[in-house]
XYZ file of C-alpha atoms in Angstrom:
243
model
C -67.844 -264.186 -226.834
C -67.027 -260.700 -228.166
C -69.821 -258.513 -229.465
C -69.915 -257.102 -232.975
C -69.562 -253.361 -233.519
C -73.243 -253.044 -234.315
C -74.165 -254.868 -231.110
C -71.904 -252.627 -229.075
C -73.416 -249.567 -230.754
C -76.974 -250.691 -230.099
C -76.195 -251.290 -226.435
C -74.741 -247.800 -226.170
C -77.814 -246.248 -227.763
C -80.189 -248.162 -225.521
C -78.419 -247.166 -222.317
C -77.544 -243.592 -223.363
C -79.628 -242.912 -226.489
C -79.094 -239.151 -226.320
C -75.509 -239.770 -227.493
C -76.842 -240.945 -230.852
C -76.738 -238.201 -233.491
C -79.986 -238.923 -235.351
C -80.479 -235.445 -236.827
C -81.500 -235.565 -240.489
C -79.476 -232.437 -241.345
C -76.098 -233.257 -239.858
C -73.664 -230.390 -240.287
C -69.918 -231.061 -239.865
C -69.687 -228.927 -236.721
C -72.679 -230.524 -234.987
C -72.309 -233.253 -232.390
C -74.575 -235.054 -229.961
C -74.877 -233.523 -226.516
C -73.621 -235.685 -223.671
C -74.122 -234.210 -220.176
C -71.652 -236.685 -218.702
C -68.749 -235.135 -220.608
C -69.878 -231.663 -221.684
C -70.547 -229.815 -218.446
C -68.129 -227.406 -216.770
C -66.426 -228.355 -213.487
C -68.478 -227.640 -210.344
C -68.020 -224.260 -208.744
C -65.694 -224.106 -205.782
C -67.255 -224.437 -202.344
C -66.525 -220.793 -201.521
C -68.621 -219.531 -204.474
C -72.230 -218.711 -203.667
C -74.530 -220.245 -206.252
C -78.048 -221.478 -206.871
C -79.044 -224.611 -208.764
C -82.449 -224.471 -210.470
C -84.253 -227.425 -212.048
C -87.276 -227.164 -214.317
C -89.373 -230.174 -215.261
C -92.763 -229.954 -216.907
C -94.091 -232.799 -214.763
C -93.235 -231.511 -211.292
C -92.590 -227.849 -212.029
C -89.853 -225.876 -210.327
C -87.950 -226.795 -207.200
C -85.527 -224.524 -205.370
C -83.929 -224.539 -201.940
C -84.482 -220.815 -201.253
C -87.825 -219.307 -200.181
C -88.560 -216.418 -202.541
C -89.454 -212.853 -201.596
C -92.789 -213.113 -203.408
C -94.757 -215.491 -205.631
C -97.111 -214.532 -208.459
C -99.312 -216.869 -210.475
C -100.196 -216.071 -214.085
C -99.386 -212.919 -216.042
C -102.290 -210.830 -214.825
C -104.613 -211.401 -217.803
C -107.399 -213.861 -216.852
C -107.977 -215.126 -220.404
C -104.324 -216.036 -220.778
C -103.950 -217.364 -217.258
C -106.458 -220.084 -218.144
C -104.268 -221.139 -221.080
C -100.668 -221.196 -219.907
C -99.068 -221.995 -216.578
C -96.808 -219.251 -215.268
C -95.310 -218.898 -211.797
C -93.044 -215.959 -211.018
C -90.693 -216.087 -208.032
C -88.965 -212.919 -206.900
C -85.484 -213.177 -205.414
C -83.111 -210.480 -204.266
C -81.249 -210.245 -207.552
C -83.719 -211.471 -210.205
C -87.169 -212.762 -211.083
C -87.541 -216.440 -211.975
C -90.463 -217.268 -214.256
C -91.396 -220.924 -214.625
C -93.705 -221.274 -217.620
C -95.609 -223.666 -219.815
C -96.449 -221.898 -223.069
C -99.725 -222.919 -224.780
C -99.350 -225.353 -227.655
C -100.585 -224.409 -231.119
C -102.558 -227.644 -231.171
C -103.468 -230.275 -233.716
C -103.873 -228.857 -237.171
C -102.411 -225.576 -235.850
C -105.900 -224.529 -234.799
C -104.498 -222.285 -232.072
C -101.467 -220.957 -233.926
C -102.947 -217.490 -234.353
C -103.759 -217.230 -230.650
C -100.278 -218.431 -229.750
C -98.204 -216.069 -231.912
C -100.469 -213.028 -232.147
C -101.894 -212.902 -228.652
C -100.205 -215.026 -225.983
C -96.592 -214.458 -227.083
C -96.995 -210.680 -227.192
C -98.612 -210.484 -223.758
C -96.061 -212.828 -222.222
C -93.249 -210.729 -223.683
C -94.796 -207.547 -222.267
C -95.068 -209.227 -218.859
C -91.361 -210.097 -218.917
C -90.306 -206.624 -220.025
C -92.253 -205.006 -217.171
C -90.445 -207.210 -214.669
C -87.110 -206.341 -216.253
C -87.695 -202.687 -215.431
C -86.809 -203.502 -211.815
C -84.432 -206.486 -212.011
C -83.169 -209.201 -214.414
C -85.393 -212.093 -215.413
C -84.793 -215.815 -215.936
C -87.471 -217.706 -217.879
C -87.558 -221.479 -217.404
C -89.817 -224.186 -218.704
C -91.556 -225.756 -221.676
C -91.816 -222.947 -224.220
C -93.261 -225.260 -226.892
C -91.008 -224.098 -229.707
C -87.874 -225.561 -231.243
C -85.985 -222.378 -232.140
C -83.716 -223.581 -234.944
C -83.207 -226.568 -237.218
C -80.519 -227.909 -234.866
C -83.217 -228.175 -232.178
C -85.371 -230.806 -233.900
C -84.331 -234.151 -235.370
C -86.089 -233.826 -238.746
C -86.726 -230.140 -239.471
C -87.687 -230.493 -243.122
C -90.580 -232.779 -242.246
C -91.834 -230.702 -239.312
C -92.309 -227.193 -240.711
C -96.089 -227.586 -240.511
C -96.047 -229.161 -237.047
C -96.939 -227.279 -233.881
C -93.742 -226.163 -232.224
C -91.698 -225.701 -235.397
C -93.742 -223.547 -237.719
C -92.110 -220.476 -239.212
C -94.648 -218.345 -237.359
C -93.771 -219.813 -233.957
C -90.030 -219.564 -234.498
C -90.260 -215.986 -235.741
C -92.447 -215.086 -232.778
C -89.935 -216.667 -230.383
C -87.149 -214.552 -231.830
C -89.204 -211.371 -232.059
C -90.764 -211.531 -228.605
C -88.012 -213.183 -226.573
C -84.469 -213.435 -227.924
C -84.466 -210.209 -229.920
C -85.622 -208.403 -226.774
C -82.544 -209.405 -224.849
C -83.347 -212.860 -223.469
C -80.447 -215.233 -224.040
C -80.892 -218.960 -224.708
C -78.393 -220.103 -222.081
C -77.992 -223.696 -223.293
C -77.346 -222.633 -226.880
C -74.902 -219.971 -225.716
C -72.933 -222.614 -223.835
C -73.269 -225.298 -226.536
C -73.650 -223.586 -229.942
C -73.171 -226.803 -231.949
C -74.596 -229.474 -229.660
C -77.599 -231.440 -230.920
C -79.704 -231.930 -227.796
C -83.366 -232.555 -227.116
C -85.698 -232.219 -224.140
C -88.829 -233.855 -225.594
C -89.433 -237.103 -227.462
C -92.652 -238.431 -228.947
C -93.959 -241.897 -228.215
C -91.207 -244.527 -228.554
C -88.800 -241.918 -229.971
C -86.453 -241.557 -227.007
C -84.600 -244.809 -227.772
C -83.611 -243.506 -231.229
C -83.059 -239.940 -229.951
C -85.525 -238.412 -232.396
C -86.569 -235.427 -230.366
C -87.179 -231.715 -229.981
C -85.591 -229.076 -227.736
C -88.668 -227.356 -226.317
C -87.519 -226.566 -222.764
C -85.288 -223.582 -222.033
C -83.584 -221.343 -219.557
C -83.650 -217.833 -221.012
C -81.827 -215.084 -219.127
C -81.698 -211.314 -219.326
C -78.461 -210.087 -220.896
C -77.621 -208.273 -217.660
C -77.454 -211.542 -215.707
C -76.265 -214.029 -218.321
C -72.612 -213.665 -217.291
C -73.577 -215.186 -213.932
C -74.725 -218.426 -215.605
C -72.110 -221.059 -214.802
C -73.909 -224.022 -216.351
C -77.029 -224.653 -218.435
C -77.729 -228.313 -218.983
C -80.194 -231.063 -219.891
C -80.777 -234.326 -217.989
C -81.876 -236.716 -220.771
C -81.344 -239.790 -218.601
C -84.333 -238.817 -216.426
C -87.147 -240.551 -218.272
C -90.262 -240.413 -216.087
C -91.917 -238.183 -218.691
C -91.770 -237.538 -222.427
C -89.799 -234.421 -221.433
C -86.488 -234.377 -219.600
C -85.556 -231.924 -216.846
C -83.255 -228.991 -217.536
C -80.950 -227.283 -215.084
C -79.181 -224.005 -214.468
C -76.333 -223.161 -212.104
C -76.292 -219.455 -211.313
C -73.497 -217.633 -209.502
C -74.960 -215.276 -206.907
């Protein structure tokens, strides 16, 4: 017995729900991100490269032992709030971070945008004085309306307030850190976080990033999301860097 179109569509959404464009503000140039069809070809075997995965459940995994490891940003009050690990490699620093959430009722919004964000930005800029920086992890902010499924309804929600988005731009992207996924996919609607029971309908947020210093961004071969990995309410993100 043949299935109806709606049945075929539902099956597709259930097996690969991230291919469903559920964004409330669909612009003509936007389309759903599909990592199975929208990633560049693998690098040739004679090209030196590094693959980095960031996942807010298991943290960062790499196959290279770093030159040095630093925990926190050097300010005890902040180091109790966020989780930051900095790995130093020959050509760059890799910062894996969880940025503090503004909390229910935005009770910690002021701390987030007026204290933590500034100090974290200063920490990154000091590292950049010696070599480029890559920032990976859950930054707890959906940068733009394309990065959240229902932006009009979420402007007072932690992670999408005007204050958080302005702080993200002022302290990170305007200071030379490039959103590598958005650079590669300027019109792709893609998420890395879904609330309870929201993954099946692809009603999510893009909260996890790889940001890279402008001086190293041309070495980024691929910046991608793995939405089919569903052990957490977040999905892993990946970066392929040419060395």
